[in-house]
Amino acid sequence: MNTDRQKTNKSWLLIILIIVAATTIIAQMLVSRYQQKQINACNKQFLLTAQQLIQKKHAADIAQKKTYHNQRYDFSISYPETWFVNETDDVVLISNEQRTNESFALWLKNSGDYSEKFLGYFISVYSKNNIDDWNHYQERQQNDAQKYTEKTEYLLTNGQKITLYVERAVNFKHPQGKYAQMPLPDANAYIEYNNYGIALSVAPNGHDQQIDILKQTLSTIKFDDNLMTKSK
């Protein structure tokens, strides 16, 4: 009799555990889906604001444009028709007459050594999984009093905060793996990012006309709603 009762109790306990486990899994899925929607909404707001900030800083215009589309990350960007594009799995390099000091790169990798930067201009697209490492990197660099010459914060309408750092950056890494010195020793890298994972990084080398073209080009970049999912 006791044996039958024990078996019954064990069966009920097993059923309860299964129900609890199933409920937990379903709840986690719902929460994850809600969080992803929130992340995508915030990224949209951030990108629009970042583009507005970029557009306010330049006066030059690109008369004739070509459009590059990246299928892997599903984004597009316009650039001067006289420039050309080199593409690998990790980098899209847009250059002017094959001169790397008059070019910029779309750095598509989700991880890497942030101290290895490119010669010229670059923009980085980071995933949510990787942004904690990016924040940790920023915290490490804050220890260098000379590292940043400016820090400005912008508050979005949804309460999300964008931080713009002006970084003193001299040595940059060419996509072929070679290090090179920037034309000016006091070149700056402008870094705009939010806590959810999109980072826009620009390293001007002091030529105003090139910087204007770069900012005009960056203002055309467009991502789809599934960016964060595809970039993981």
Coordinates of C-alpha atoms in Angstrom, one line a residue:
M1 CA 0.0 0.0 0.0
N2 CA 2.7 2.4 1.0
T3 CA 4.7 1.4 -2.1
D4 CA 1.7 2.3 -4.4
R5 CA 1.3 5.6 -2.6
Q6 CA 5.0 6.4 -3.0
K7 CA 4.8 5.6 -6.7
T8 CA 1.8 7.8 -7.0
N9 CA 3.6 10.7 -5.2
K10 CA 6.6 10.3 -7.4
S11 CA 4.5 10.4 -10.5
W12 CA 2.8 13.6 -9.4
L13 CA 6.1 15.1 -8.4
L14 CA 7.5 14.3 -11.9
I15 CA 4.4 15.8 -13.6
I16 CA 4.8 18.9 -11.5
L17 CA 8.5 19.2 -12.4
I18 CA 7.7 18.8 -16.1
I19 CA 5.0 21.5 -15.8
V20 CA 7.3 23.9 -14.0
A21 CA 10.1 23.3 -16.5
A22 CA 7.8 23.8 -19.5
T23 CA 6.4 27.0 -18.0
T24 CA 9.9 28.3 -17.3
I25 CA 11.0 27.6 -20.9
I26 CA 7.9 29.3 -22.4
A27 CA 8.4 32.3 -20.1
Q28 CA 12.0 32.7 -21.1
M29 CA 11.1 32.5 -24.8
L30 CA 8.5 35.2 -24.3
V31 CA 10.8 37.5 -22.3
S32 CA 13.6 37.0 -24.9
R33 CA 11.3 37.9 -27.8
Y34 CA 10.1 41.0 -25.9
Q35 CA 13.7 42.0 -25.2
Q36 CA 14.7 41.6 -28.8
K37 CA 11.8 43.9 -29.9
Q38 CA 13.0 46.5 -27.4
I39 CA 16.6 46.2 -28.6
N40 CA 15.6 46.6 -32.3
A41 CA 13.4 49.6 -31.4
C42 CA 16.2 51.2 -29.5
N43 CA 18.7 50.5 -32.3
K44 CA 16.4 52.2 -34.8
Q45 CA 16.1 55.3 -32.6
F46 CA 19.9 55.3 -32.1
L47 CA 20.7 55.0 -35.8
L48 CA 18.4 57.8 -36.7
T49 CA 19.9 60.1 -34.1
A50 CA 23.4 59.1 -35.0
Q51 CA 22.7 59.9 -38.7
Q52 CA 21.2 63.3 -37.7
L53 CA 24.3 64.1 -35.7
I54 CA 26.6 63.1 -38.6
Q55 CA 24.5 65.2 -41.1
K56 CA 24.8 68.3 -39.0
K57 CA 28.6 68.1 -39.1
H58 CA 29.2 68.3 -42.8
A59 CA 28.4 70.6 -45.7
A60 CA 29.8 68.7 -48.6
D61 CA 27.6 66.6 -50.9
I62 CA 28.1 63.6 -53.0
A63 CA 27.1 64.5 -56.6
Q64 CA 27.2 61.0 -58.1
K65 CA 26.7 57.9 -55.9
K66 CA 26.9 54.1 -56.1
T67 CA 25.2 51.9 -53.5
Y68 CA 26.8 48.9 -51.8
H69 CA 24.6 46.2 -50.2
N70 CA 25.8 43.6 -47.8
Q71 CA 23.6 40.5 -47.9
R72 CA 25.1 38.9 -44.8
Y73 CA 24.2 41.8 -42.5
D74 CA 21.5 43.2 -44.7
F75 CA 22.6 46.8 -44.8
S76 CA 23.3 49.2 -47.6
I77 CA 25.5 52.3 -47.9
S78 CA 26.0 54.9 -50.7
Y79 CA 29.5 56.2 -51.7
P80 CA 31.0 58.4 -54.4
E81 CA 31.0 56.7 -57.8
T82 CA 34.7 57.5 -58.4
W83 CA 35.6 55.3 -55.4
F84 CA 35.8 51.5 -55.4
V85 CA 35.0 48.6 -53.0
N86 CA 37.1 45.7 -51.8
E87 CA 35.2 43.1 -49.8
T88 CA 36.2 40.1 -47.5
D89 CA 34.3 38.2 -44.9
D90 CA 35.2 40.6 -42.2
V91 CA 35.8 43.9 -43.9
V92 CA 34.3 46.1 -46.6
L93 CA 36.9 48.7 -47.7
I94 CA 35.7 51.7 -49.6
S95 CA 38.7 53.6 -51.1
N96 CA 39.6 56.6 -53.2
E97 CA 42.1 55.6 -55.9
Q98 CA 43.4 52.7 -53.8
R99 CA 44.9 55.1 -51.3
T100 CA 44.2 53.7 -47.8
N101 CA 44.7 57.1 -46.1
E102 CA 41.7 58.3 -48.2
S103 CA 39.4 55.4 -47.4
F104 CA 37.2 53.9 -44.7
A105 CA 36.3 50.4 -43.8
L106 CA 33.1 48.7 -42.6
W107 CA 34.4 46.4 -39.9
L108 CA 31.9 43.5 -39.8
K109 CA 33.5 41.2 -37.3
N110 CA 31.7 40.8 -33.9
S111 CA 34.8 40.3 -31.8
G112 CA 38.4 41.2 -31.9
D113 CA 41.2 43.3 -30.5
Y114 CA 40.0 46.9 -30.3
S115 CA 43.5 48.2 -30.3
E116 CA 44.0 47.0 -33.9
K117 CA 42.4 49.7 -35.9
F118 CA 42.5 50.5 -39.6
L119 CA 44.4 53.1 -41.5
G120 CA 41.8 55.6 -42.7
Y121 CA 38.1 55.6 -41.8
F122 CA 36.1 52.8 -40.3
I123 CA 32.6 52.0 -39.0
S124 CA 32.0 49.1 -36.7
V125 CA 28.8 47.0 -36.3
Y126 CA 28.7 45.1 -33.0
S127 CA 26.3 42.5 -31.7
K128 CA 24.6 42.6 -28.3
N129 CA 26.8 39.7 -27.0
N130 CA 29.9 41.7 -27.7
I131 CA 29.0 45.2 -26.3
D132 CA 29.9 44.3 -22.7
D133 CA 33.5 43.7 -23.9
W134 CA 33.3 47.1 -25.7
N135 CA 32.2 48.9 -22.6
H136 CA 35.0 47.1 -20.7
Y137 CA 37.5 48.4 -23.2
Q138 CA 36.2 51.9 -22.8
E139 CA 36.6 51.6 -19.1
R140 CA 40.2 50.5 -19.4
Q141 CA 41.0 53.3 -21.8
Q142 CA 39.5 55.9 -19.3
N143 CA 42.6 55.3 -17.2
D144 CA 44.6 57.2 -19.8
A145 CA 44.0 60.9 -19.0
Q146 CA 45.3 61.9 -22.5
K147 CA 43.2 59.3 -24.4
Y148 CA 40.1 61.4 -24.8
T149 CA 40.0 65.1 -25.7
E150 CA 36.2 65.3 -25.7
K151 CA 33.3 63.4 -24.3
T152 CA 29.7 64.4 -25.1
E153 CA 26.5 62.7 -24.2
Y154 CA 23.2 62.8 -26.1
L155 CA 19.9 61.7 -24.5
L156 CA 17.4 60.1 -26.9
T157 CA 13.6 60.5 -26.7
N158 CA 13.3 57.0 -25.3
G159 CA 15.8 57.6 -22.5
Q160 CA 18.6 55.8 -24.1
K161 CA 22.0 57.6 -23.9
I162 CA 24.5 57.9 -26.7
T163 CA 28.1 58.7 -25.8
L164 CA 30.4 60.4 -28.3
Y165 CA 34.1 60.0 -27.5
V166 CA 36.9 61.9 -29.4
E167 CA 39.8 59.5 -29.1
R168 CA 43.5 60.3 -29.8
A169 CA 44.4 57.6 -32.3
V170 CA 47.7 57.5 -34.1
N171 CA 48.5 53.9 -35.3
F172 CA 45.9 52.1 -37.4
K173 CA 46.0 48.6 -38.9
H174 CA 45.5 48.1 -42.7
P175 CA 43.1 45.3 -43.7
Q176 CA 46.2 43.4 -45.0
G177 CA 47.6 43.3 -41.5
K178 CA 50.2 46.0 -41.9
Y179 CA 50.4 48.8 -39.3
A180 CA 50.9 52.4 -40.6
Q181 CA 51.2 55.9 -39.1
M182 CA 48.3 58.3 -39.6
P183 CA 49.3 61.4 -41.6
L184 CA 48.8 63.6 -38.6
P185 CA 50.0 62.6 -35.1
D186 CA 46.9 64.1 -33.4
A187 CA 44.3 62.3 -35.5
N188 CA 41.1 61.6 -33.7
A189 CA 38.6 58.7 -33.8
Y190 CA 35.0 59.6 -33.2
I191 CA 33.1 56.8 -31.5
E192 CA 29.4 56.8 -31.2
Y193 CA 27.6 53.8 -29.6
N194 CA 24.8 52.7 -27.4
N195 CA 24.4 50.1 -24.8
Y196 CA 22.7 47.6 -27.1
G197 CA 25.4 47.1 -29.6
I198 CA 25.7 49.4 -32.6
A199 CA 29.0 51.3 -32.8
L200 CA 29.9 53.9 -35.4
S201 CA 33.6 54.7 -35.5
V202 CA 35.2 57.3 -37.7
A203 CA 38.9 58.2 -37.8
P204 CA 39.5 61.4 -39.8
N205 CA 43.0 62.2 -40.8
G206 CA 42.7 65.9 -41.0
H207 CA 41.6 66.5 -44.5
D208 CA 38.3 68.4 -44.2
Q209 CA 37.0 67.5 -47.7
Q210 CA 37.5 63.8 -47.1
I211 CA 35.8 64.0 -43.7
D212 CA 32.8 65.7 -45.3
I213 CA 32.5 63.0 -47.9
L214 CA 32.9 60.4 -45.3
K215 CA 30.1 61.9 -43.1
Q216 CA 27.9 62.3 -46.1
T217 CA 28.5 58.6 -46.9
L218 CA 27.9 57.4 -43.4
S219 CA 24.6 59.3 -43.2
T220 CA 23.3 57.0 -46.0
I221 CA 23.8 53.7 -44.1
K222 CA 20.6 51.7 -43.5
F223 CA 20.2 48.5 -41.4
D224 CA 17.2 46.1 -41.4
D225 CA 15.2 45.1 -38.3
N226 CA 17.0 41.8 -37.9
L227 CA 20.5 43.3 -37.7
M228 CA 21.2 42.1 -34.1
T229 CA 20.0 38.6 -34.9
K230 CA 22.0 38.2 -38.1
S231 CA 25.3 39.6 -36.6
K232 CA 25.5 37.1 -33.8

